PDB file of C-alpha atoms in Angstrom:
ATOM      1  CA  UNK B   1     -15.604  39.837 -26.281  1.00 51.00           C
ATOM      2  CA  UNK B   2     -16.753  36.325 -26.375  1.00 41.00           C
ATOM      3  CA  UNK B   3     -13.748  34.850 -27.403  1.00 51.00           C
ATOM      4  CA  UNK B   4     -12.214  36.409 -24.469  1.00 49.00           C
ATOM      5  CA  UNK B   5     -14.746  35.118 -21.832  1.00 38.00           C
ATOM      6  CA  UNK B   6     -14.286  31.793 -24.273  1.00 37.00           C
ATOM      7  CA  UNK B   7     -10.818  32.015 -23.442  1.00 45.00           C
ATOM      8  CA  UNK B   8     -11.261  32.667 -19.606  1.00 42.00           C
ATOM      9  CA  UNK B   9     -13.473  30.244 -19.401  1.00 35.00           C
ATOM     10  CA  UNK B  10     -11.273  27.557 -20.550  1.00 38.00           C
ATOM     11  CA  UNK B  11      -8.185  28.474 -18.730  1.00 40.00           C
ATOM     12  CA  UNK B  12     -10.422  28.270 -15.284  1.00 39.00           C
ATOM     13  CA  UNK B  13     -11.838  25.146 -16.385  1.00 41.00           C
ATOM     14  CA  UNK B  14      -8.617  23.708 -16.989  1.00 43.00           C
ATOM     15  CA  UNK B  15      -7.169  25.021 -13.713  1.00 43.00           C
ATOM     16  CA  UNK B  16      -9.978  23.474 -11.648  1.00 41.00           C
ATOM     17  CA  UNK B  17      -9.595  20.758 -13.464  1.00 45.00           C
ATOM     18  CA  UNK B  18      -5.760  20.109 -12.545  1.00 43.00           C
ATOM     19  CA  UNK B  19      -6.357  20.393  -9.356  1.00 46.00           C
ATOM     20  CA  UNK B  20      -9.509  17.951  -9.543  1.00 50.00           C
ATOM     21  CA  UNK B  21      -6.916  15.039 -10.761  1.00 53.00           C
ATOM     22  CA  UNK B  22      -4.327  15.254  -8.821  1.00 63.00           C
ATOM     23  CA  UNK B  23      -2.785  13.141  -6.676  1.00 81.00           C
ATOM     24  CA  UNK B  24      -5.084  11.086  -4.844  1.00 88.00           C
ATOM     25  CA  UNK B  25      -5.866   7.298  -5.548  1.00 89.00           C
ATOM     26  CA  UNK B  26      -9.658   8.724  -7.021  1.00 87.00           C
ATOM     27  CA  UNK B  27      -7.411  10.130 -10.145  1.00 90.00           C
ATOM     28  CA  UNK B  28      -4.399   7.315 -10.650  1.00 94.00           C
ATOM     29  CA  UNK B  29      -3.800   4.049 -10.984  1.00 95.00           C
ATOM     30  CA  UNK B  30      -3.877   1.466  -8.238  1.00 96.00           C
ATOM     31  CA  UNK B  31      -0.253   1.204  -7.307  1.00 96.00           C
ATOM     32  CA  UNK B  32       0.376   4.946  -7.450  1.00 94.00           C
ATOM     33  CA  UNK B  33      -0.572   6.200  -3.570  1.00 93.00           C
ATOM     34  CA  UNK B  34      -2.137   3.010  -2.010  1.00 95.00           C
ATOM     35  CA  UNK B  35      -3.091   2.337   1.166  1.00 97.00           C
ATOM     36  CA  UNK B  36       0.061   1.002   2.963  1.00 96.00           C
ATOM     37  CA  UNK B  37       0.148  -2.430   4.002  1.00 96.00           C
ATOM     38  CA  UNK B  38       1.096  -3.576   7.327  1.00 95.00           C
ATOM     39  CA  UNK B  39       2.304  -6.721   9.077  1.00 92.00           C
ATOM     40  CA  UNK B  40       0.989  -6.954  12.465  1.00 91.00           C
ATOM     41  CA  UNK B  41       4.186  -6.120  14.767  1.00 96.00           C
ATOM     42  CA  UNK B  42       6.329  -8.786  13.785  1.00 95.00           C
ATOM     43  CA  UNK B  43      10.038  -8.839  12.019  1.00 96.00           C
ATOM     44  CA  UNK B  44      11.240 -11.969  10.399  1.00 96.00           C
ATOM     45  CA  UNK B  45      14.049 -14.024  11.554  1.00 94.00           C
ATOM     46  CA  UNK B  46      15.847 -14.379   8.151  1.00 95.00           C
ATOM     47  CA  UNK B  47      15.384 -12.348   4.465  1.00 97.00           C
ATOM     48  CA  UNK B  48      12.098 -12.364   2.775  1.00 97.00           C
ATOM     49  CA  UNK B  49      11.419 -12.365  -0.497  1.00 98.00           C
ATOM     50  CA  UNK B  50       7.910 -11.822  -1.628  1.00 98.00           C
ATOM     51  CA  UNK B  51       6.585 -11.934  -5.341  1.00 98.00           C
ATOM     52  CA  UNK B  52       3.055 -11.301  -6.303  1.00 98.00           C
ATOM     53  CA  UNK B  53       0.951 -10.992  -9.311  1.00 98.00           C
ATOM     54  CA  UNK B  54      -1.839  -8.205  -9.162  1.00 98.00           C
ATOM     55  CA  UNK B  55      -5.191  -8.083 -11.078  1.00 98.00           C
ATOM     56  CA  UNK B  56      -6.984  -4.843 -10.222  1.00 97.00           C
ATOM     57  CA  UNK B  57     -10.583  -4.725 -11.466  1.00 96.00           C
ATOM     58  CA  UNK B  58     -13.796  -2.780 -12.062  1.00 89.00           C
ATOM     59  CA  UNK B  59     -14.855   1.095 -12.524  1.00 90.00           C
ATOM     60  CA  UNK B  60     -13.239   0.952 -15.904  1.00 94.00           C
ATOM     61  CA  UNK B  61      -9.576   0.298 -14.959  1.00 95.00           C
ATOM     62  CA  UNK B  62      -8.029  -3.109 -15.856  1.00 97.00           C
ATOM     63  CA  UNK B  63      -4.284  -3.070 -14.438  1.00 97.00           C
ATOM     64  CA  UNK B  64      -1.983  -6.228 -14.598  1.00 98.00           C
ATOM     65  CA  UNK B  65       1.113  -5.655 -12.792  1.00 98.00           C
ATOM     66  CA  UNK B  66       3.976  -7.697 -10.834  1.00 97.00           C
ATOM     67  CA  UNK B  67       4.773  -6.688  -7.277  1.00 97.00           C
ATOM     68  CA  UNK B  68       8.652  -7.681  -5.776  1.00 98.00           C
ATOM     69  CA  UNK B  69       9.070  -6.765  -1.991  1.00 98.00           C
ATOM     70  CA  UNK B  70      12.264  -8.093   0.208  1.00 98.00           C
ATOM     71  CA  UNK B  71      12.553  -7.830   3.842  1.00 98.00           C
ATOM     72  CA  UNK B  72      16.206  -7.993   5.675  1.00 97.00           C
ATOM     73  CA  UNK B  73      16.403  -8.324   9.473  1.00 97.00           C
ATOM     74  CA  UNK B  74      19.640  -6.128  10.672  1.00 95.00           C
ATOM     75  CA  UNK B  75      18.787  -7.984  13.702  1.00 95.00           C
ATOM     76  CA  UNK B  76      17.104 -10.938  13.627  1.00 94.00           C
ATOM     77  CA  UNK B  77      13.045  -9.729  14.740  1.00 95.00           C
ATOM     78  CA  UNK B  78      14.128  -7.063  15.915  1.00 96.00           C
ATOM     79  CA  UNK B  79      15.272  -4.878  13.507  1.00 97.00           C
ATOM     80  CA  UNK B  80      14.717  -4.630   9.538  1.00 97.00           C
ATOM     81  CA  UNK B  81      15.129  -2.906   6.293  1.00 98.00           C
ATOM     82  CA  UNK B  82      12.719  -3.316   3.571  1.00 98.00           C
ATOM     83  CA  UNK B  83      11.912  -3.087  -0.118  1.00 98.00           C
ATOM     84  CA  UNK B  84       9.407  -3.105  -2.491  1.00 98.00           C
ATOM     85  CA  UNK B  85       8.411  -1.990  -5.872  1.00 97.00           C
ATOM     86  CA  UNK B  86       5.564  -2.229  -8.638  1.00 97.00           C
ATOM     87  CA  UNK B  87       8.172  -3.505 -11.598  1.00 96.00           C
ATOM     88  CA  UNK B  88       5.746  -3.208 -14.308  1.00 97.00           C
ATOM     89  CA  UNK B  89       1.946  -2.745 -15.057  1.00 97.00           C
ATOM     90  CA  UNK B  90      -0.117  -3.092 -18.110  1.00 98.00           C
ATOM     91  CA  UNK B  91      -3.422  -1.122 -17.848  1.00 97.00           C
ATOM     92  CA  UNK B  92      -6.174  -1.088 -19.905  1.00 97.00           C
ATOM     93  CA  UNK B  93      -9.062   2.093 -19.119  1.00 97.00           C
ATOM     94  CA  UNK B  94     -12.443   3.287 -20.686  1.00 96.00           C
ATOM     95  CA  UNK B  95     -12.956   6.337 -22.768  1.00 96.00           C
ATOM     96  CA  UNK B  96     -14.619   7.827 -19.716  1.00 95.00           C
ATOM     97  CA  UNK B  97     -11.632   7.297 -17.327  1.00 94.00           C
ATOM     98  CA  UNK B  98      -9.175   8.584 -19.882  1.00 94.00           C
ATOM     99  CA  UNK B  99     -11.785  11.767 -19.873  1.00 91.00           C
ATOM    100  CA  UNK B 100     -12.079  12.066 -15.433  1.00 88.00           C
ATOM    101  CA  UNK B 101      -8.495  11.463 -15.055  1.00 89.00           C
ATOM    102  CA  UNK B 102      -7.312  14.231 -18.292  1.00 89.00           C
ATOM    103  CA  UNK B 103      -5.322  11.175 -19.344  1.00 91.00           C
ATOM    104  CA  UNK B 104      -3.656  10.565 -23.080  1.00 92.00           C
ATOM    105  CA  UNK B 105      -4.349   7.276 -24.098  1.00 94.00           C
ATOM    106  CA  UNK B 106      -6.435   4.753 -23.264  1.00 94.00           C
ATOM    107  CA  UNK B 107      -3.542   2.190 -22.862  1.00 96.00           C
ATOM    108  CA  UNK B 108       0.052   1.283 -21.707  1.00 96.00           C
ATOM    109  CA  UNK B 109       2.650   0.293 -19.252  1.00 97.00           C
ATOM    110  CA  UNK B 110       4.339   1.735 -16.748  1.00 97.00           C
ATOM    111  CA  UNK B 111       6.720   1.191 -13.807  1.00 96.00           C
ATOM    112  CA  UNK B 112       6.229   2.191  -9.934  1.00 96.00           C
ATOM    113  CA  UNK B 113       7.976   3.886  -7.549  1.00 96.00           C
ATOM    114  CA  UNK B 114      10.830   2.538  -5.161  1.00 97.00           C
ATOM    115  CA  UNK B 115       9.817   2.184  -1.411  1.00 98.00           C
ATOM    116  CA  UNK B 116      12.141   2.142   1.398  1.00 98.00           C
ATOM    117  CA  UNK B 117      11.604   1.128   5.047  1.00 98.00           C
ATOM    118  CA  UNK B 118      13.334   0.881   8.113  1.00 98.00           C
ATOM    119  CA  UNK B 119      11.655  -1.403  10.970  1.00 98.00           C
ATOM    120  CA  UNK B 120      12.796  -1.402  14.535  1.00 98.00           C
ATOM    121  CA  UNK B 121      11.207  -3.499  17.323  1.00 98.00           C
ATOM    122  CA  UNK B 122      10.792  -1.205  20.456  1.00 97.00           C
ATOM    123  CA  UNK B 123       8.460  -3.923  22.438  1.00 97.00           C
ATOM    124  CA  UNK B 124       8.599  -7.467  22.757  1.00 96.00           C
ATOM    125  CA  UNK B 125       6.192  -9.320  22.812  1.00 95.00           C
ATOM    126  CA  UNK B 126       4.643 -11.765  25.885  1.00 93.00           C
ATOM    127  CA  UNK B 127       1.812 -13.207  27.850  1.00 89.00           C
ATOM    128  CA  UNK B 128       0.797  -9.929  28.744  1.00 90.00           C
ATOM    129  CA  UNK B 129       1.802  -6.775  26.916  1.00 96.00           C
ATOM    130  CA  UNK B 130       1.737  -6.579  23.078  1.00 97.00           C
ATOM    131  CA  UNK B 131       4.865  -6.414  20.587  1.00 98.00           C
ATOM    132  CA  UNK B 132       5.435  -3.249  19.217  1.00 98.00           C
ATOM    133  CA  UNK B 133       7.271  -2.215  15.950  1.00 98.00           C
ATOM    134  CA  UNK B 134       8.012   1.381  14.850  1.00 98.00           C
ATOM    135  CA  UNK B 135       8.161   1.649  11.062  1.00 98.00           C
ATOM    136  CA  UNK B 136       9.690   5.125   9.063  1.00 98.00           C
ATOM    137  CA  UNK B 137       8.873   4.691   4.846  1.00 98.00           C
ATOM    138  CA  UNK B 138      10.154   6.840   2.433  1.00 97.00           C
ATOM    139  CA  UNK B 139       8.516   6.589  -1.334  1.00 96.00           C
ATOM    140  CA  UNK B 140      10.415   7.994  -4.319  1.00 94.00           C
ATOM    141  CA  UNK B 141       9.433   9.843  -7.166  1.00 91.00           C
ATOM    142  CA  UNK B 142      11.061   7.006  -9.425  1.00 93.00           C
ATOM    143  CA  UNK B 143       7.274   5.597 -11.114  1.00 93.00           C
ATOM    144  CA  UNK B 144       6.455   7.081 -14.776  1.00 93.00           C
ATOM    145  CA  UNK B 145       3.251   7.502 -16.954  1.00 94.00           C
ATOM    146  CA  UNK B 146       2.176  10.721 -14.785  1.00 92.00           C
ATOM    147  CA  UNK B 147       0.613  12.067 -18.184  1.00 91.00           C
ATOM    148  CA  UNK B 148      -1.352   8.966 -17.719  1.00 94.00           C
ATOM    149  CA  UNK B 149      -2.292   9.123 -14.016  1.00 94.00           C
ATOM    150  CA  UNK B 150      -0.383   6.118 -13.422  1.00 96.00           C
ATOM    151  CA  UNK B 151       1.923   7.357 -10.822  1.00 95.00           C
ATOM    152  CA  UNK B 152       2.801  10.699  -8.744  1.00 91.00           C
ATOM    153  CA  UNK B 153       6.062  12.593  -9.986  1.00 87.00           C
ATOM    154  CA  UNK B 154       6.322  13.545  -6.670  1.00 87.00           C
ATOM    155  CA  UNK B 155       7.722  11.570  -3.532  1.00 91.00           C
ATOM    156  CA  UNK B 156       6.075  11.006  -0.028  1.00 94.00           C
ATOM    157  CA  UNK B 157       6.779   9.802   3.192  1.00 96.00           C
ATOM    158  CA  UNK B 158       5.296   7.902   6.096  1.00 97.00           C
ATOM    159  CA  UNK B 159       5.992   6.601  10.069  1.00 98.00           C
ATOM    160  CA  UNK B 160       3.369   4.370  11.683  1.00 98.00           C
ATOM    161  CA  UNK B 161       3.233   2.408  14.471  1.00 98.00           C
ATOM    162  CA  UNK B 162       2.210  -1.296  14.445  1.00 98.00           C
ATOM    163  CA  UNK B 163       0.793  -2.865  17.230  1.00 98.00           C
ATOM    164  CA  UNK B 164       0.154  -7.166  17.574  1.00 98.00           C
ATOM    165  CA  UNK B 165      -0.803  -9.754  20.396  1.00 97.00           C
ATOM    166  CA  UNK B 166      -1.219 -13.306  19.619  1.00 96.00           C
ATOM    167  CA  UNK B 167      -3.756 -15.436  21.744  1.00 94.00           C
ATOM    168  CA  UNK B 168      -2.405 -19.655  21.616  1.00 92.00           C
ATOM    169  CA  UNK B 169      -5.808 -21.827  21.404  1.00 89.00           C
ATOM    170  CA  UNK B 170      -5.777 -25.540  22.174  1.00 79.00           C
ATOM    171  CA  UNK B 171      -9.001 -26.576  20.025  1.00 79.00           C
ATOM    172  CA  UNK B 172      -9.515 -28.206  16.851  1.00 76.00           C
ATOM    173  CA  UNK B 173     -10.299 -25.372  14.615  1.00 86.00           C
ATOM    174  CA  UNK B 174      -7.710 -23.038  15.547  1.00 92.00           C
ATOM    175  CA  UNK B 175      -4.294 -22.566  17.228  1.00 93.00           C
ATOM    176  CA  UNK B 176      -3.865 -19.209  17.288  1.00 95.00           C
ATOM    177  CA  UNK B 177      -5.506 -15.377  17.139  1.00 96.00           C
ATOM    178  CA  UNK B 178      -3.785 -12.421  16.201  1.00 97.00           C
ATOM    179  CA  UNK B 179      -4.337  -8.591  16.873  1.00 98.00           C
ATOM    180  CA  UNK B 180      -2.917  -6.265  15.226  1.00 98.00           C
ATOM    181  CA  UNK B 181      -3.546  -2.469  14.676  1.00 98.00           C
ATOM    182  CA  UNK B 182      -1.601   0.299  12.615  1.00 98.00           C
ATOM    183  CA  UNK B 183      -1.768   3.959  13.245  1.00 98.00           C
ATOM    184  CA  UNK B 184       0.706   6.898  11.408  1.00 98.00           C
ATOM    185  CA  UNK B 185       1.443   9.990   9.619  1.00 97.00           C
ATOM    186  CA  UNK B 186       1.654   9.982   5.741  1.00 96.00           C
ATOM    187  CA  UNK B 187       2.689  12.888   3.808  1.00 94.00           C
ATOM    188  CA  UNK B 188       2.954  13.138  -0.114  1.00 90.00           C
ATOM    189  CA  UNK B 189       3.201  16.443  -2.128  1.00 82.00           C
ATOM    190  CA  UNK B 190       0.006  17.398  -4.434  1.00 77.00           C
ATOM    191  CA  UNK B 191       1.670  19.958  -7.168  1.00 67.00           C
ATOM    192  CA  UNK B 192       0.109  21.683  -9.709  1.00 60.00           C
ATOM    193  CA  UNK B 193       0.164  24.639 -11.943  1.00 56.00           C
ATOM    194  CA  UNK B 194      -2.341  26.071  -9.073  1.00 60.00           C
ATOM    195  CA  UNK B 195      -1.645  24.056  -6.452  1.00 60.00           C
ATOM    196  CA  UNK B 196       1.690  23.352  -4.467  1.00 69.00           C
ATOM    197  CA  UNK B 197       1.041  22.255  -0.737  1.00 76.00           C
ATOM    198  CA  UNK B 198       1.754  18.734   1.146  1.00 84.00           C
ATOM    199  CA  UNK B 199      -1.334  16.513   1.837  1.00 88.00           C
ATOM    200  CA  UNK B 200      -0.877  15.075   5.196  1.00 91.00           C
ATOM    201  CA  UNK B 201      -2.813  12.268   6.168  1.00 94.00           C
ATOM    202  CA  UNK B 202      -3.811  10.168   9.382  1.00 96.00           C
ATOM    203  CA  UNK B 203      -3.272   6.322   8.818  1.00 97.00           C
ATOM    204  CA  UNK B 204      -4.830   3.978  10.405  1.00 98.00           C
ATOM    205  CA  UNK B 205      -5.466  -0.311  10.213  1.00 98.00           C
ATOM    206  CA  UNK B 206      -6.618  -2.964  11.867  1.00 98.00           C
ATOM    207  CA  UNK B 207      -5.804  -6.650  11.362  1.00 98.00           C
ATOM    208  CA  UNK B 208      -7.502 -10.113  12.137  1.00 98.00           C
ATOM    209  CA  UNK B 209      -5.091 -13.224  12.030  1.00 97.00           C
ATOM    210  CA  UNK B 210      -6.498 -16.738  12.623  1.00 96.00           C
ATOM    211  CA  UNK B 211      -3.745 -19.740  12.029  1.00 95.00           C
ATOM    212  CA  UNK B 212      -5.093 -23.769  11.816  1.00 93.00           C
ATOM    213  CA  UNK B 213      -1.598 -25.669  11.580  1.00 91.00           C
ATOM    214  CA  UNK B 214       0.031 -24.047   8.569  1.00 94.00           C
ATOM    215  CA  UNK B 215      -2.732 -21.781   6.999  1.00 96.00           C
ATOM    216  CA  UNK B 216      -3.465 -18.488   7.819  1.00 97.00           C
ATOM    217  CA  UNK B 217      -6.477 -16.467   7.315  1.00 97.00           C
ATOM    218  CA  UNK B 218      -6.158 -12.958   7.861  1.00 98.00           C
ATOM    219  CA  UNK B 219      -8.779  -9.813   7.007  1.00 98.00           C
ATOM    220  CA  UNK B 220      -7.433  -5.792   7.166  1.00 98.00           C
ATOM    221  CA  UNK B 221      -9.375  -3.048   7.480  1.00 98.00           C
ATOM    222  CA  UNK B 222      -7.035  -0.018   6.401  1.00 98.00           C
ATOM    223  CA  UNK B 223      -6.858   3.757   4.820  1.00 97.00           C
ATOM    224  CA  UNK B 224      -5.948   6.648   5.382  1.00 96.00           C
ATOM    225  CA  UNK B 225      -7.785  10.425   5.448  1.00 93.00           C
ATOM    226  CA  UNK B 226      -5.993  13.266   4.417  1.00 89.00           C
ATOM    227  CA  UNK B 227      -7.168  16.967   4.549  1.00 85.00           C
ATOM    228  CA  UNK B 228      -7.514  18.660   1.579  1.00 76.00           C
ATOM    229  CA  UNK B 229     -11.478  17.990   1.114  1.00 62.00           C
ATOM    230  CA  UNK B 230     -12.515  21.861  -0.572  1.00 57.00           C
ATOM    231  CA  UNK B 231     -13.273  19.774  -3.850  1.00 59.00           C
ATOM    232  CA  UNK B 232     -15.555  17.806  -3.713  1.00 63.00           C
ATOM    233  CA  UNK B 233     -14.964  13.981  -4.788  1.00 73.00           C
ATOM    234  CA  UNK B 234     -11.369  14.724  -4.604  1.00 80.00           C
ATOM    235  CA  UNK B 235     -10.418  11.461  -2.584  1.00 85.00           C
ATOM    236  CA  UNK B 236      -7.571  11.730  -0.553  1.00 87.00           C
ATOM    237  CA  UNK B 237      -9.503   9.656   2.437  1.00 92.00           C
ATOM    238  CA  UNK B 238      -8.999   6.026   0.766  1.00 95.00           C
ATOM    239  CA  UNK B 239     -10.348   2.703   2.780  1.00 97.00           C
ATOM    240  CA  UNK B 240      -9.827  -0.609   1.394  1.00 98.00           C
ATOM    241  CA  UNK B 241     -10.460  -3.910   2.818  1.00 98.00           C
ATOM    242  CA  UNK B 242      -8.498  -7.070   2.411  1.00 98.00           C
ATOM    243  CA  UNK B 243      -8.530 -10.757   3.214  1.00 98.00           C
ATOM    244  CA  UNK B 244      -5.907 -12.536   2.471  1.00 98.00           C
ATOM    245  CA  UNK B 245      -5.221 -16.836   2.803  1.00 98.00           C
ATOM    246  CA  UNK B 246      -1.976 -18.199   3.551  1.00 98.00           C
ATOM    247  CA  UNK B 247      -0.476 -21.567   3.056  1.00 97.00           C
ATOM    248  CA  UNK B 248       2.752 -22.702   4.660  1.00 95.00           C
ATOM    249  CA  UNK B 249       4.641 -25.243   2.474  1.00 92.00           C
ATOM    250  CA  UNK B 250       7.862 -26.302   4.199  1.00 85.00           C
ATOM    251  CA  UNK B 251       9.570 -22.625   4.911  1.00 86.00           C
ATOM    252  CA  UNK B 252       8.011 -21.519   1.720  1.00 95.00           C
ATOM    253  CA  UNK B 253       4.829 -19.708   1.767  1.00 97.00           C
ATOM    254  CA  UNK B 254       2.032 -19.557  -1.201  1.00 98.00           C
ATOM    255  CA  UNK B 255      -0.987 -16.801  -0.550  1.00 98.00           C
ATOM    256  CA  UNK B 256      -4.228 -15.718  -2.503  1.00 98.00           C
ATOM    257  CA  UNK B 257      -5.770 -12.133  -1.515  1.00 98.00           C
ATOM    258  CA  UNK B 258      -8.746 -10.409  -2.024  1.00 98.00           C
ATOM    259  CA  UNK B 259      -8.976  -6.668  -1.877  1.00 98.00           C
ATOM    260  CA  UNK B 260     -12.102  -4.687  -2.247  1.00 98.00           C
ATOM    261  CA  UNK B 261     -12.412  -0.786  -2.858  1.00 96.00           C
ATOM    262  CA  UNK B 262     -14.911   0.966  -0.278  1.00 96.00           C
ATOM    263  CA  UNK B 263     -14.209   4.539  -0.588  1.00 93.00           C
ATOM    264  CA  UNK B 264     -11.980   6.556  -3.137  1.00 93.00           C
ATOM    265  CA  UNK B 265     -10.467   3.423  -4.224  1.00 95.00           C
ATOM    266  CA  UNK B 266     -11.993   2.634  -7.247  1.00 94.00           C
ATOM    267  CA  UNK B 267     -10.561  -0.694  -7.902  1.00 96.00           C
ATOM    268  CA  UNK B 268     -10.712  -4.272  -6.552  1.00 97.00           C
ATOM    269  CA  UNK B 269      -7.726  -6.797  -6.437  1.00 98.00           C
ATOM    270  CA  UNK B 270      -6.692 -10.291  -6.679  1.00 98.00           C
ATOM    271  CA  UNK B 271      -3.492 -10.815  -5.626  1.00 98.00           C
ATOM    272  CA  UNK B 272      -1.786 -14.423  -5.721  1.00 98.00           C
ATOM    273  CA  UNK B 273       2.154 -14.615  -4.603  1.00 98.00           C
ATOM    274  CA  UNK B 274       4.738 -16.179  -2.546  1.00 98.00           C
ATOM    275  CA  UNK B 275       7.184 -15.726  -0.216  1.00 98.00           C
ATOM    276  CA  UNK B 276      10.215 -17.301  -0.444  1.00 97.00           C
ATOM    277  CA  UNK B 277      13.221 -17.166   2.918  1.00 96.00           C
ATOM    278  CA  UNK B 278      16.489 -16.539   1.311  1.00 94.00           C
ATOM    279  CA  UNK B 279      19.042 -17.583   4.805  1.00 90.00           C
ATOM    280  CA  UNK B 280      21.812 -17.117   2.778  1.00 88.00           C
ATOM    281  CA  UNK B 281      21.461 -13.503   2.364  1.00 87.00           C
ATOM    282  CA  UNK B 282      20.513 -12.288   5.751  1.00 89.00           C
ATOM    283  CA  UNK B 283      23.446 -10.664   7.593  1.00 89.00           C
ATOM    284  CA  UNK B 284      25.012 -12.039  10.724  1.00 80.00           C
ATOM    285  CA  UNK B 285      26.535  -9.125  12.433  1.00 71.00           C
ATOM    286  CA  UNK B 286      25.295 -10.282  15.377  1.00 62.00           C
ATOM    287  CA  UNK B 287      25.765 -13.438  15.481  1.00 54.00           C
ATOM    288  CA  UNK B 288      28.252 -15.158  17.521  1.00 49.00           C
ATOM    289  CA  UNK B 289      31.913 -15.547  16.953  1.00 46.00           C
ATOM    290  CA  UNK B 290      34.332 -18.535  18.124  1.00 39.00           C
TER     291      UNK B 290
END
């Protein structure tokens, strides 16, 4: 008899225990469901290629990984498709991590999933009204090490709306302020042997851009708050700030970012990259024609 209440036992335990781990940023890596990024309304003129180094921090996760995201205007700030991709991390966790998260070793790398987004401009922007761009982001399953808790093995999806007005200064400290706000749907499916539903989730941001000449200083407040909240410490309801300095060198541009975990993201991040304008590869099908 007490084997089989032994036996119950464990099988419950390990049931509630699935469904404890899964699928929220509280139980993976950094780069596996993160709070999406946004841009503040604006589409570039040509291609953009950005590539970043990430150190993610603290609460006994140490994860080195490279970041590549490209952006290509269809038509030129008004209409984009874009990129982007962890290609590789190296993380490093406690015995008590590998423990929470029911992971199998302590160490490793892994790759990310593939992100693809399509950008459309349905506002311009000018002295009065804002610009407004409509984004719609599909995330693949394509990331490995889910033994580990590195990444989902299932895909998700998101559409948000960005929202940005720019205020020109004539002083000596700054030239211009920026506005920006982000608000969307994101959906990503939470499966287990007990569990097998869609988390949906309300996303939200809000951005602060000041520009002196050519550097930028800009600080995000973003996350997102999903519903499935019946266990407790589960995490889907992430919010991470971020401040991020920009420098402009030429048409190349060199940043530094800060991010900082404050709730159900239990990691901090420096991020240092740069974003390179590649003309050469940004379509003209609009351009004009002798």
């Amino acid at each position: 008899m007490k084997r089989i209440l032994l036996m119950m036992f464990t099988v419950i335990s390990t049931a509630f225990k699935s469904q404890l781990i899964h699928h929220t940023t509280n139980y993976f890596g950094p780069n596996a469901n993160p709070v999406p990024e946004f841009t503040g309304a604006a589409i570039p003129k040509e291609t953009q290629l950005e590539i970043m180094g990430d150190y993610y921090f603290g609460f006994g996760d140490q994860t080195i990984s490279n970041f590549v995201r490209a952006e290509i205007p269809l038509v030129p700030e008004k209409v984009s498709v874009k990129f982007w991709k962890t290609t590789i991390e190296n993380y490093s966790v406690t015995d008590e991590i590998v423990q929470r998260r029911a992971m199998q070793k302590n160490k490793g790398v892994a790759t990310g999933d593939f992100y693809m987004q399509t950008r459309i401009k349905v506002l311009s922007e000018n002295e009065k009204r804002p610009a407004i761009v409509v984004n719609a982001t599909l995330k693949t399953a394509s990331g490995n090490a889910f033994d580990n808790r590195r990444f989902f093995d299932t895909a998700g999806y998101y559409f948000d709306v960005e929202v940005g007005k720019s205020f020109q200064l004539e002083n000596a400290f700054l030239d211009e302020i920026r506005f920006s706000t982000d608000l969307g749907f994101f959906s990503w499916d939470v499966q287990t042997p007990n569990l097998n539903v869609q988390d949906d989730a309300l996303m939200y941001g809000f951005k602060l851009m000041l520009r002196h000449k050519n550097i930028r200083w800009e600080n995000t407040v973003s996350g997102y708050n999903g519903w499935i909240r019946r266990v407790e410490d589960y995490g889907d309801q992430p919010l991470v700030y971020a401040s991020k300095l920009s420098f402009d060198l030429h048409k190349i541009q060199i940043f530094g970012q800060f991010q900082y975990g404050i709730r159900y993201f239990p990691y901090n991040q420096i991020r240092i990259g740069v974003q390179i304008p590649l003309n050469k590869l940004t379509p003209n099908f609009f351009s004009d024609k002798e």
